[in-house]
């Protein structure tokens, strides 16, 4: 298929038309040709017309598009398994899977070279990822033995596809035992096979090794466990794990949760018994644990060796446990949930902080027959650090609850009341013990009945722009990108409660226009209190100010609990993963922060890796906006490693931060070395429409012959575009013709004595 079209200068036919008409007008201006013959006049006009035509074509840029077929080489990719499970001696004749696989590859070497010029053969070895293996003198350069610690088939197939983007895949031949053994695959197995099917490329699989009958295998393996936990003392944590059980159907199996302290002593803190219903089963398990000491610990999920179990190295997994001081318990009591977005976003902001545990209590106003609700037992059992009361009428809480709340606050707990239609005076708190606790005054006649129309004299209409009334820990939200205060960028409040006044020793923290107090701080006994008139900070999140919202509420809780020091200056180290196998790549980031979380700019960092034996080595890093990031290689020794980061600025020390990770010796490859021929068959079946299927090693020569006799389509249709006069040769031709026409016209005029 071919077609023509024009591409005028500046995409304007009008402009080109005006310019061409101007040139034609010049052509029509009659020169003094009296002494010339008619034929000579025609020659001069013809030369000028040719020049105008060439200029017009150059401005119109005529374009011819046509479709042509061009040859394209196809790629046959062969992947072979280099992981340690290939050392298992269960291939034919008692040889190892590796020996059988190597023999199959050697038998193919001569046949691969005869596939023809249109098929390129690429061979990859894979464990955790695919790496191309070269040919030297017609022979593959194969490793002497398989050493891979992991098998990631899906990611390896994805790597091969990514490296051959734009090429036609004649097929992919996968040689392996078929078992995926990796902690977190980048690409799932089935997804990689579906990607091949979408490309129309067949996946041919060849399995080496034998599958173990689940009814005969006897093994218990702890398969999953988060590699690190951070929790504050006395806060309950949930530890989820999964166990794969083979050959122990209907038999009770004890699972232990152990805590190991820094001095190496271990204690079993919980034991659960589970029972598998099938010979091959995977069961989820959850432990609840509340740490009672501060420090660094090892957390271990352990299954004692079972009768008949041959492999026991997979019976446990270890994680880091960091128990911090000062964990905060927060109670939030709310009376209006379905139609109150403030409570939803506030709960997210608090619960999203690792150092805060939020208990939410909804007292439904539609169930007033159950009022008043008594929370005294809950308050005594949980010993909350901060109590929040939302839009809750005072009649919802019992008198003993109110009295105990006031006593807790007087003894040092934090308290905040939020704005709403039924808080403060409208909620009837002027006759409760909390009237003395609050830092604002409540009028005697401010009561708002639940079913009565809203009294507008008790509320302020929005929009109400919040502004700091004084410099305070609660107002430190940092600066915006333009250098102004974050408060200037926050959307206004939809409305607020109208305070009758503030108490003598109270302090206004946030105000609205006209110095209207909106956030007031005070003290009651040893406790800190806040009265917040607004209830629409959730709009900050909707206005892309989620970080300011989270930071404001986090700082509010910390201030009420007198824990501002939890946001002190310091150097931090973050590791997305804490548990590694020997010689794995360990990624980390580090930085230094000011009070409130602002990054310290222009700091200098020195990073060292401390090995279990105490030896140190310097780690190279690259700068980032937050600090530095780096990648190091874990050592071969099993044990605890520490990344130690020392930060300085202008020659003065900021501090030292430490990040710990653990190298363990669980061997995924040999813990369960069973081959997975069924998994290999399911992968090739996904590409069956493209010709994918399973083969045995002895049939590989037949497979190569099939590809050779039925090569894939190696021609591709492409569109070729010719634009006058953009090609180099066309541009020169246009220039030569234009110069020839104008030069000839000038030469003839001189020769005929016209100039």
XYZ file of C-alpha atoms in Angstrom:
755
model
C 0.000 0.000 0.000
C 1.303 3.452 -0.903
C -0.072 6.997 -0.892
C 0.957 10.646 -1.345
C 0.327 13.706 0.780
C 1.782 17.186 1.352
C 3.451 18.687 4.420
C 3.412 22.468 3.797
C 5.868 24.827 5.451
C 4.703 25.649 9.022
C 1.681 23.391 8.218
C 0.070 26.316 6.389
C -1.138 26.040 2.794
C -2.096 29.724 2.985
C 1.472 30.810 3.681
C 2.849 28.697 0.842
C 0.128 29.953 -1.513
C 0.880 33.616 -0.734
C 4.617 33.117 -1.295
C 4.084 31.252 -4.589
C 1.600 33.840 -5.862
C 4.116 36.543 -5.043
C 6.779 34.784 -7.104
C 4.346 34.276 -10.024
C 3.458 37.941 -9.871
C 7.128 38.774 -10.323
C 7.212 36.406 -13.263
C 4.307 38.247 -14.902
C 6.033 41.629 -14.668
C 6.878 42.236 -18.325
C 10.620 42.805 -18.845
C 11.973 44.758 -21.806
C 12.180 41.988 -24.387
C 11.753 44.142 -27.520
C 15.078 43.115 -29.003
C 14.479 39.382 -28.270
C 12.735 36.811 -30.371
C 9.627 35.031 -29.061
C 11.565 31.771 -28.574
C 14.191 33.500 -26.378
C 11.439 35.086 -24.308
C 9.911 31.625 -23.744
C 13.271 30.191 -22.628
C 13.715 32.894 -19.967
C 10.141 32.509 -18.729
C 10.556 28.728 -18.603
C 13.737 28.968 -16.482
C 12.080 31.367 -14.037
C 9.008 29.138 -13.859
C 11.219 26.109 -13.107
C 12.861 27.977 -10.217
C 9.448 28.979 -8.832
C 8.213 25.368 -9.150
C 11.240 24.028 -7.250
C 10.736 26.589 -4.480
C 7.015 25.745 -4.254
C 7.725 21.993 -4.029
C 10.345 22.581 -1.348
C 7.761 24.499 0.697
C 4.954 21.965 0.106
C 7.224 18.975 0.863
C 5.420 16.226 -1.092
C 5.561 12.920 0.796
C 5.254 9.360 -0.487
C 4.527 6.580 2.015
C 4.791 2.922 1.007
C 4.837 -0.410 2.798
C 7.755 -2.770 2.266
C 8.737 -6.103 3.759
C 12.130 -6.385 5.348
C 13.872 -9.474 6.702
C 14.061 -9.746 10.503
C 16.107 -12.322 12.345
C 14.345 -14.412 14.983
C 15.786 -15.429 18.369
C 15.756 -18.869 19.948
C 16.452 -18.465 23.679
C 17.651 -21.432 25.721
C 17.668 -21.123 29.522
C 19.339 -23.677 31.786
C 19.186 -23.904 35.580
C 22.363 -23.064 37.554
C 20.869 -23.269 41.062
C 22.137 -25.628 43.762
C 19.093 -27.896 43.590
C 20.495 -29.187 40.291
C 23.182 -31.055 42.275
C 20.571 -33.569 43.507
C 21.476 -37.033 42.075
C 18.041 -38.186 40.942
C 18.438 -38.068 37.158
C 18.489 -41.133 34.943
C 21.210 -43.606 35.878
C 21.758 -41.995 39.265
C 23.557 -38.967 37.835
C 22.869 -35.461 39.077
C 20.377 -33.164 37.420
C 23.284 -30.877 36.527
C 25.198 -33.645 34.730
C 22.083 -34.651 32.784
C 21.365 -31.030 31.845
C 24.991 -30.395 30.803
C 24.989 -33.513 28.609
C 21.779 -32.351 26.910
C 23.291 -28.932 26.177
C 26.492 -30.436 24.795
C 24.460 -32.664 22.457
C 22.738 -29.569 21.069
C 25.843 -27.501 20.296
C 26.373 -28.763 16.746
C 22.669 -28.625 15.877
C 22.249 -25.061 17.110
C 24.879 -23.816 14.682
C 22.861 -25.254 11.770
C 19.655 -23.334 12.382
C 20.369 -20.893 9.556
C 21.105 -17.219 9.156
C 17.627 -16.037 10.122
C 17.601 -17.528 13.656
C 19.978 -16.296 16.330
C 20.586 -18.633 19.264
C 21.054 -17.090 22.707
C 21.849 -19.292 25.709
C 21.323 -18.134 29.299
C 22.177 -19.616 32.652
C 19.747 -18.617 35.400
C 19.392 -18.781 39.140
C 18.099 -15.582 40.666
C 18.270 -13.978 37.190
C 19.258 -14.854 33.617
C 22.848 -14.251 32.440
C 23.877 -14.881 28.822
C 26.444 -17.638 28.247
C 28.837 -17.172 25.296
C 29.899 -19.599 22.551
C 33.652 -20.069 22.100
C 34.819 -22.071 19.069
C 31.341 -23.511 18.686
C 31.112 -24.700 22.315
C 29.121 -23.238 25.222
C 31.107 -21.865 28.163
C 29.279 -23.632 30.982
C 30.066 -23.304 34.705
C 31.715 -26.294 36.329
C 28.947 -26.679 38.914
C 25.665 -24.990 39.880
C 26.094 -22.482 42.716
C 22.898 -20.382 42.624
C 21.255 -19.931 46.031
C 17.824 -19.087 44.587
C 15.720 -20.024 41.571
C 13.571 -17.275 40.079
C 12.169 -18.704 36.847
C 9.578 -15.982 36.256
C 12.025 -13.092 36.607
C 14.606 -14.877 34.443
C 12.091 -15.350 31.623
C 11.157 -11.680 31.961
C 14.817 -10.643 31.679
C 15.217 -12.605 28.433
C 12.096 -10.985 26.959
C 13.223 -7.526 28.047
C 16.684 -7.970 26.500
C 15.128 -9.011 23.190
C 12.451 -6.346 22.839
C 11.731 -5.673 19.171
C 12.948 -9.102 18.053
C 10.853 -12.078 17.030
C 11.154 -14.891 19.581
C 11.164 -18.186 17.685
C 10.763 -19.883 21.024
C 12.093 -20.230 24.552
C 13.502 -23.559 25.752
C 13.533 -23.862 29.558
C 15.727 -26.544 31.166
C 15.216 -26.841 34.941
C 13.878 -28.946 37.787
C 10.871 -26.604 37.671
C 10.908 -25.437 41.291
C 10.616 -21.726 42.022
C 12.717 -21.062 45.132
C 12.906 -17.346 45.884
C 11.682 -15.144 48.758
C 10.095 -12.386 46.664
C 10.007 -12.965 42.869
C 9.998 -9.821 40.727
C 7.748 -11.526 38.166
C 5.425 -14.408 38.937
C 5.832 -17.635 36.948
C 2.444 -17.627 35.266
C 2.723 -13.933 34.404
C 5.989 -14.541 32.524
C 4.405 -17.402 30.584
C 1.356 -15.267 29.753
C 3.678 -12.541 28.456
C 5.276 -15.085 26.110
C 1.846 -16.250 24.943
C 0.839 -12.665 24.217
C 3.952 -12.329 22.026
C 2.992 -15.533 20.194
C 6.203 -17.237 21.346
C 6.135 -20.899 22.437
C 7.686 -22.002 25.733
C 9.223 -25.478 25.549
C 10.051 -27.040 28.926
C 12.391 -29.904 29.812
C 12.373 -31.148 33.422
C 15.356 -32.736 35.146
C 14.806 -34.596 38.421
C 11.976 -36.425 40.060
C 8.959 -35.150 41.920
C 8.609 -36.427 45.460
C 5.237 -37.891 46.342
C 3.767 -35.636 49.065
C 2.481 -38.724 50.848
C 6.054 -40.024 51.139
C 7.888 -36.757 51.875
C 8.116 -35.806 55.552
C 9.026 -32.200 56.156
C 7.906 -29.114 58.091
C 9.145 -25.735 56.818
C 8.564 -22.233 58.164
C 7.979 -20.482 54.838
C 7.096 -16.862 55.614
C 7.911 -14.386 58.360
C 8.480 -10.632 58.142
C 12.191 -9.960 58.529
C 11.884 -7.137 61.082
C 9.425 -5.715 63.567
C 9.439 -2.354 65.362
C 7.130 -1.890 68.316
C 6.907 0.244 71.426
C 7.084 -1.346 74.824
C 3.808 -2.712 76.192
C 2.154 -2.462 72.761
C 0.701 -5.704 71.446
C 2.100 -6.916 68.121
C 0.791 -9.537 65.693
C 3.295 -11.954 64.168
C 2.041 -13.758 61.083
C 3.782 -16.784 59.622
C 3.035 -19.721 57.308
C 4.153 -23.340 57.549
C 4.393 -25.891 54.750
C 3.728 -29.394 56.069
C 4.387 -32.583 54.094
C 3.728 -36.123 55.290
C 2.275 -35.253 58.703
C -1.437 -35.223 57.967
C -3.706 -35.291 61.028
C -0.709 -35.169 63.395
C -0.335 -32.356 65.964
C 2.728 -30.152 65.423
C 3.961 -27.664 68.001
C 5.093 -24.237 66.778
C 7.103 -22.049 69.140
C 7.649 -18.304 69.284
C 11.054 -17.588 70.819
C 12.581 -14.272 71.872
C 16.365 -14.086 72.033
C 17.974 -11.183 73.908
C 21.232 -9.459 72.982
C 23.201 -11.679 75.398
C 22.104 -14.812 73.517
C 19.581 -16.160 76.023
C 16.332 -17.435 74.508
C 12.853 -17.815 75.941
C 9.796 -19.511 74.445
C 7.028 -16.936 74.932
C 4.206 -18.753 73.142
C 3.442 -22.203 71.756
C 0.631 -23.174 69.409
C -0.368 -26.573 68.067
C -1.515 -26.949 64.468
C -2.734 -29.934 62.468
C -2.576 -30.383 58.684
C -5.612 -31.990 57.078
C -3.799 -33.103 53.919
C -0.449 -34.818 53.235
C 0.761 -31.628 51.521
C -0.637 -28.522 53.196
C 0.264 -24.901 53.952
C -1.169 -23.353 57.111
C -1.208 -19.730 58.316
C -0.491 -18.979 61.946
C -0.594 -15.799 64.056
C 1.121 -15.100 67.378
C 0.167 -12.150 69.616
C 3.042 -10.839 71.707
C 3.477 -7.805 73.967
C 7.133 -6.934 74.682
C 7.902 -5.830 78.229
C 11.545 -4.760 77.806
C 13.231 -2.152 75.633
C 16.066 -3.212 73.328
C 17.138 -5.203 70.277
C 15.953 -8.815 70.169
C 15.781 -11.790 67.851
C 12.318 -13.174 67.175
C 12.240 -16.795 66.046
C 9.395 -18.995 64.821
C 10.608 -22.536 65.448
C 9.261 -26.046 64.910
C 11.099 -28.780 66.856
C 12.353 -31.635 64.596
C 9.625 -34.145 63.837
C 9.910 -37.942 63.699
C 11.192 -39.015 60.280
C 12.086 -35.492 59.152
C 15.317 -35.562 57.145
C 15.766 -31.816 56.521
C 15.508 -29.615 59.621
C 17.330 -26.459 58.481
C 14.012 -25.049 57.255
C 12.246 -25.552 60.608
C 12.753 -21.964 61.716
C 12.913 -18.361 60.528
C 14.429 -15.453 62.410
C 13.474 -11.751 62.425
C 14.803 -8.614 64.103
C 12.668 -7.135 66.880
C 13.294 -3.535 67.906
C 11.412 -2.581 71.077
C 11.370 1.183 71.632
C 10.576 3.093 74.800
C 7.617 5.395 75.056
C 4.999 3.652 72.998
C 1.768 5.630 73.135
C -1.741 4.276 73.676
C -4.517 6.501 72.364
C -8.275 6.202 73.016
C -10.561 7.947 70.541
C -14.247 8.103 71.559
C -16.613 9.284 68.804
C -20.357 9.703 68.614
C -20.900 10.530 64.937
C -19.265 8.010 62.584
C -21.158 7.409 59.296
C -21.348 11.097 58.319
C -18.111 12.376 59.901
C -15.044 12.108 57.604
C -12.801 13.775 60.207
C -12.715 10.652 62.354
C -11.726 8.417 59.430
C -8.744 10.508 58.350
C -7.664 11.266 61.923
C -7.621 7.551 62.755
C -5.496 6.852 59.688
C -3.001 9.544 60.655
C -2.560 8.157 64.168
C -2.712 4.439 63.363
C -0.168 4.934 60.565
C 2.527 5.846 63.117
C 4.501 2.847 64.357
C 4.872 4.367 67.838
C 1.149 4.862 68.453
C -1.604 2.343 69.111
C -5.142 3.596 68.614
C -8.269 2.144 70.203
C -11.453 3.497 68.611
C -14.722 3.513 70.530
C -17.915 4.431 68.671
C -20.912 5.234 70.842
C -23.844 5.225 68.432
C -26.253 8.116 68.969
C -28.974 6.003 67.373
C -28.723 3.597 70.332
C -29.473 6.073 73.092
C -31.361 3.363 74.921
C -27.912 1.943 75.821
C -26.635 5.283 77.200
C -24.757 6.096 79.345
C -21.837 3.839 78.388
C -19.333 2.955 81.099
C -15.649 2.904 80.016
C -14.057 2.789 83.458
C -12.812 -0.801 83.136
C -11.290 -0.087 79.720
C -9.577 3.060 81.021
C -8.067 1.185 83.963
C -6.923 -1.825 81.925
C -5.349 0.009 79.009
C -3.773 2.971 80.838
C -4.114 5.323 77.858
C -1.586 8.116 77.360
C -3.949 10.339 75.341
C -7.752 10.489 75.194
C -9.628 12.062 72.266
C -13.323 12.930 72.424
C -14.969 13.696 69.108
C -18.544 14.792 68.353
C -19.988 13.022 71.391
C -22.793 14.251 73.632
C -21.951 14.183 77.340
C -25.035 12.038 78.064
C -23.327 9.168 76.197
C -20.720 8.655 78.966
C -21.432 7.566 82.519
C -20.608 9.808 85.457
C -17.911 7.368 86.753
C -16.307 7.458 83.306
C -16.197 11.260 83.312
C -14.759 11.305 86.822
C -12.081 8.740 85.995
C -11.172 10.667 82.837
C -10.631 13.832 84.849
C -8.540 11.908 87.381
C -6.375 10.365 84.641
C -5.756 13.751 83.045
C -4.937 15.311 86.403
C -2.359 12.557 87.002
C -0.544 13.351 83.747
C -2.491 11.979 80.755
C -3.222 14.068 77.644
C -6.700 15.115 76.524
C -8.168 16.794 73.426
C -11.769 17.572 72.532
C -12.641 18.119 68.868
C -15.164 20.438 67.297
C -18.678 19.279 66.489
C -22.369 19.983 66.907
C -22.479 18.124 70.238
C -19.180 18.903 71.952
C -18.209 21.582 74.489
C -21.291 23.590 75.564
C -23.643 22.198 72.875
C -22.760 18.720 74.123
C -23.630 19.567 77.721
C -20.086 19.309 79.115
C -20.561 22.405 81.332
C -22.071 20.182 84.044
C -19.444 17.392 83.839
C -16.009 16.965 85.477
C -14.450 17.692 82.061
C -15.600 21.337 82.271
C -12.707 21.967 84.666
C -10.310 19.979 82.482
C -10.884 21.932 79.263
C -8.769 25.076 78.665
C -11.799 27.009 77.341
C -14.844 28.414 79.104
C -18.285 26.920 78.482
C -21.412 29.031 78.839
C -24.155 27.833 81.177
C -26.869 28.208 78.481
C -25.028 26.656 75.538
C -26.728 23.261 75.624
C -27.734 21.885 72.196
C -30.391 19.170 72.294
C -29.600 16.210 70.038
C -32.837 16.379 68.056
C -33.200 20.174 67.961
C -32.102 22.427 65.068
C -28.459 23.481 65.192
C -27.945 26.695 67.112
C -25.930 28.957 64.819
C -24.958 31.267 67.706
C -22.769 28.447 69.070
C -20.797 27.948 65.838
C -18.628 29.913 63.433
C -19.384 29.753 59.739
C -16.567 28.864 57.323
C -14.391 29.246 55.513
C -11.994 29.729 58.444
C -8.312 30.001 57.597
C -6.080 28.570 60.318
C -2.991 30.571 61.272
C -0.439 30.097 64.067
C -1.069 32.494 66.938
C 2.356 31.761 68.455
C 5.452 29.697 67.762
C 4.797 26.258 69.227
C 5.690 22.603 68.733
C 2.206 22.050 67.279
C 2.611 24.781 64.638
C 5.935 23.511 63.287
C 4.807 21.923 60.005
C 7.865 23.020 58.024
C 7.946 25.163 54.909
C 6.344 24.803 51.476
C 8.303 24.524 48.215
C 8.187 28.305 47.730
C 9.680 28.871 51.184
C 6.441 30.030 52.824
C 4.797 28.400 55.828
C 2.831 25.216 55.162
C -0.117 26.830 56.960
C -0.529 29.257 54.040
C -1.123 26.332 51.675
C -3.690 24.510 53.817
C -7.374 24.825 52.850
C -9.672 26.647 55.324
C -11.928 24.912 57.814
C -15.595 24.423 56.902
C -16.695 25.762 60.293
C -15.890 25.633 64.008
C -17.287 25.857 67.514
C -17.526 29.329 69.058
C -15.692 29.428 72.403
C -17.180 31.653 75.097
C -13.637 32.468 76.185
C -10.356 30.920 77.189
C -9.241 30.320 80.754
C -6.622 32.610 82.333
C -3.638 30.238 82.077
C -4.575 28.837 78.655
C -2.733 29.688 75.435
C -4.148 30.168 71.937
C -2.111 28.082 69.475
C -4.161 28.517 66.261
C -6.511 31.354 65.439
C -8.866 32.418 62.663
C -9.563 35.839 61.184
C -10.194 38.449 63.840
C -7.975 36.514 66.303
C -10.764 34.005 66.937
C -9.237 31.160 69.034
C -9.517 27.796 67.247
C -6.899 25.652 69.038
C -6.317 26.359 72.723
C -3.775 24.619 74.974
C -3.864 24.314 78.736
C -2.929 22.174 81.728
C -4.980 20.315 84.277
C -2.957 19.042 87.178
C -0.025 17.208 85.582
C -1.815 16.637 82.277
C -1.886 18.653 79.076
C -5.162 19.548 77.379
C -6.276 20.912 74.007
C -9.562 22.323 72.786
C -9.807 22.232 68.989
C -12.838 24.076 67.622
C -12.625 22.691 64.073
C -13.408 19.250 62.680
C -12.458 19.420 58.978
C -8.690 18.883 58.831
C -9.548 15.918 56.586
C -9.791 18.459 53.764
C -6.003 18.842 53.961
C -5.631 15.272 52.718
C -8.071 15.879 49.871
C -6.027 18.966 48.892
C -2.760 16.962 48.523
C -1.540 17.998 51.971
C -1.590 14.520 53.515
C 1.900 14.884 54.984
C 0.926 18.099 56.802
C -2.205 16.362 58.144
C -0.246 13.344 59.380
C 2.442 15.515 60.922
C -0.017 17.826 62.690
C -1.928 15.007 64.360
C 1.208 13.034 65.197
C 2.719 16.115 66.862
C -0.570 16.746 68.670
C -0.494 13.280 70.240
C 3.205 13.544 71.105
C 2.725 16.939 72.756
C -0.278 15.812 74.775
C 1.695 12.777 75.973
C 4.779 14.942 76.727
C 6.779 12.882 74.240
C 8.102 15.625 71.964
C 11.542 14.044 72.301
C 10.353 11.172 70.073
C 10.798 13.639 67.182
C 14.240 14.787 68.259
C 17.187 15.416 65.934
C 18.900 12.263 64.842
C 20.544 10.086 62.228
C 18.446 7.297 60.770
C 19.115 4.196 58.671
C 16.360 2.411 56.734
C 16.544 -1.087 55.255
C 13.563 -2.390 53.247
C 14.695 -5.911 54.119
C 16.455 -7.231 57.216
C 17.014 -10.945 56.504
C 19.428 -12.082 53.784
C 21.244 -15.135 52.575
C 25.084 -14.986 52.460
C 26.618 -12.586 49.895
C 23.246 -11.069 48.993
C 22.945 -7.435 47.884
C 21.741 -5.206 50.743
C 20.162 -1.850 49.860
C 19.799 0.947 52.405
C 19.119 4.676 52.783
C 20.306 6.997 55.529
C 19.919 10.609 56.543
C 19.673 13.109 59.386
C 16.521 14.959 60.500
C 15.684 18.018 62.561
C 12.906 18.337 65.123
C 9.648 17.642 63.321
C 11.235 15.493 60.640
C 12.879 18.095 58.392
C 15.963 16.806 56.581
C 19.278 18.364 57.567
C 20.732 19.697 54.328
C 24.433 19.611 53.337
C 25.319 16.968 55.926
C 28.330 14.689 55.377
C 27.967 10.956 55.984
C 30.476 8.232 56.772
C 29.106 4.701 56.427
C 30.673 1.496 57.731
C 29.571 -2.148 57.759
C 30.243 -3.941 61.043
C 30.442 -7.745 60.616
C 29.520 -10.305 63.309
C 33.212 -10.650 64.254
C 33.512 -6.881 64.783
C 35.513 -6.074 61.652
C 34.617 -2.866 59.828
C 34.671 -1.845 56.201
C 33.801 1.469 54.569
C 30.709 1.538 52.355
C 30.399 3.846 49.356
C 27.154 5.815 48.969
C 25.537 8.275 46.589
C 23.693 11.426 47.707
C 19.892 11.759 47.636
C 17.419 14.479 48.630
C 16.993 12.870 52.073
C 20.635 11.915 52.651
C 22.474 9.014 51.034
C 21.724 5.590 49.621
C 23.931 2.616 48.947
C 24.196 -1.067 48.178
C 26.601 -3.452 49.878
C 27.180 -7.174 49.759
C 26.383 -9.223 52.839
C 29.195 -11.401 54.122
C 29.408 -15.173 54.091
C 29.344 -15.445 57.893
C 25.984 -16.093 59.521
C 24.940 -13.572 62.159
C 24.086 -9.932 62.824
C 25.523 -7.130 60.690
C 25.250 -3.417 61.457
C 25.300 -0.495 59.018
C 26.713 2.393 61.064
C 26.184 5.912 59.726
C 27.924 8.940 61.254
C 26.693 12.389 60.159
C 28.473 15.714 60.496
C 27.781 19.261 59.347
C 30.312 22.094 59.215
C 32.717 19.915 61.154
C 30.295 19.300 64.037
C 28.841 15.887 64.809
C 25.106 15.400 64.332
C 25.062 11.846 65.628
C 25.307 8.189 64.665
C 22.537 5.945 63.358
C 22.542 2.175 63.056
C 20.635 -0.262 60.888
C 20.848 -3.979 61.623
C 20.324 -6.964 59.335
C 20.766 -10.694 59.718
C 22.457 -13.263 57.463
C 20.988 -16.737 57.921
C 21.905 -20.142 56.576
C 18.560 -21.541 55.468
C 19.101 -23.124 52.057
C 15.975 -22.813 49.926
C 17.520 -24.857 47.159
C 18.282 -27.943 49.239
C 15.649 -27.628 51.977
C 13.069 -29.094 49.587
C 14.906 -30.285 46.454
C 11.900 -31.982 44.860
C 11.501 -31.341 41.118
C 8.238 -29.818 39.850
C 7.437 -31.364 36.448
C 3.757 -30.447 36.817
C 4.685 -26.789 37.196
C 6.853 -26.936 34.070
C 3.977 -28.543 32.169
C 1.537 -25.843 33.276
C 3.915 -23.105 32.077
C 4.320 -24.565 28.607
C 0.549 -25.200 28.403
C -0.056 -21.449 28.714
C 1.732 -21.022 25.366
C 0.211 -24.101 23.717
C -1.550 -22.039 21.022
C 1.884 -20.801 19.915
C 3.240 -24.375 19.921
C 4.612 -24.621 23.455
C 4.769 -28.070 25.041
C 6.806 -30.276 27.364
C 9.727 -32.408 26.112
C 12.175 -34.898 27.551
C 15.911 -34.378 27.174
C 16.191 -37.037 24.494
C 13.707 -35.122 22.305
C 15.650 -31.852 22.202
C 17.222 -32.692 18.841
C 13.705 -33.238 17.492
C 12.658 -29.830 18.838
C 15.583 -28.086 17.121
C 14.809 -29.866 13.863
C 11.167 -28.761 14.123
C 12.200 -25.114 14.563
C 14.613 -25.453 11.631
C 12.014 -26.985 9.308
C 9.239 -24.595 10.363
C 10.993 -21.289 10.991
C 8.868 -18.420 12.279
C 7.858 -15.559 10.048
C 11.060 -13.538 9.708
C 9.744 -10.773 7.483
C 8.149 -7.691 8.931
C 6.155 -5.040 7.135
C 7.395 -1.496 7.696
C 6.356 1.849 6.285
C 8.956 3.808 4.336
C 8.432 7.543 3.928
C 10.066 9.696 1.234
C 9.848 13.493 1.679
C 11.060 15.898 -0.982
C 13.617 17.353 -0.475
C 14.560 16.245 3.072
C 16.788 13.311 2.126
C 20.413 14.329 1.621
C 20.564 13.317 -2.055
C 17.174 14.930 -2.787
C 18.227 18.168 -1.090
C 21.371 18.344 -3.229
C 19.361 17.573 -6.375
C 16.855 20.334 -5.537
C 19.667 22.797 -4.859
C 21.511 21.908 -8.094
C 18.336 22.264 -10.181
C 17.459 25.606 -8.555
C 20.972 26.992 -9.033
C 21.047 25.682 -12.615
C 17.729 27.341 -13.475
C 18.628 30.692 -11.913
C 22.204 30.579 -13.192
C 21.128 29.705 -16.704
C 18.551 32.488 -16.729
C 21.179 34.997 -15.550
C 23.765 33.737 -18.058
C 21.378 34.028 -20.993
C 20.289 37.516 -19.985
C 23.904 38.649 -19.940
C 24.674 36.947 -23.242
C 21.652 38.522 -24.868
C 22.674 41.936 -23.527
C 19.692 42.296 -21.229
C 21.881 43.349 -18.254
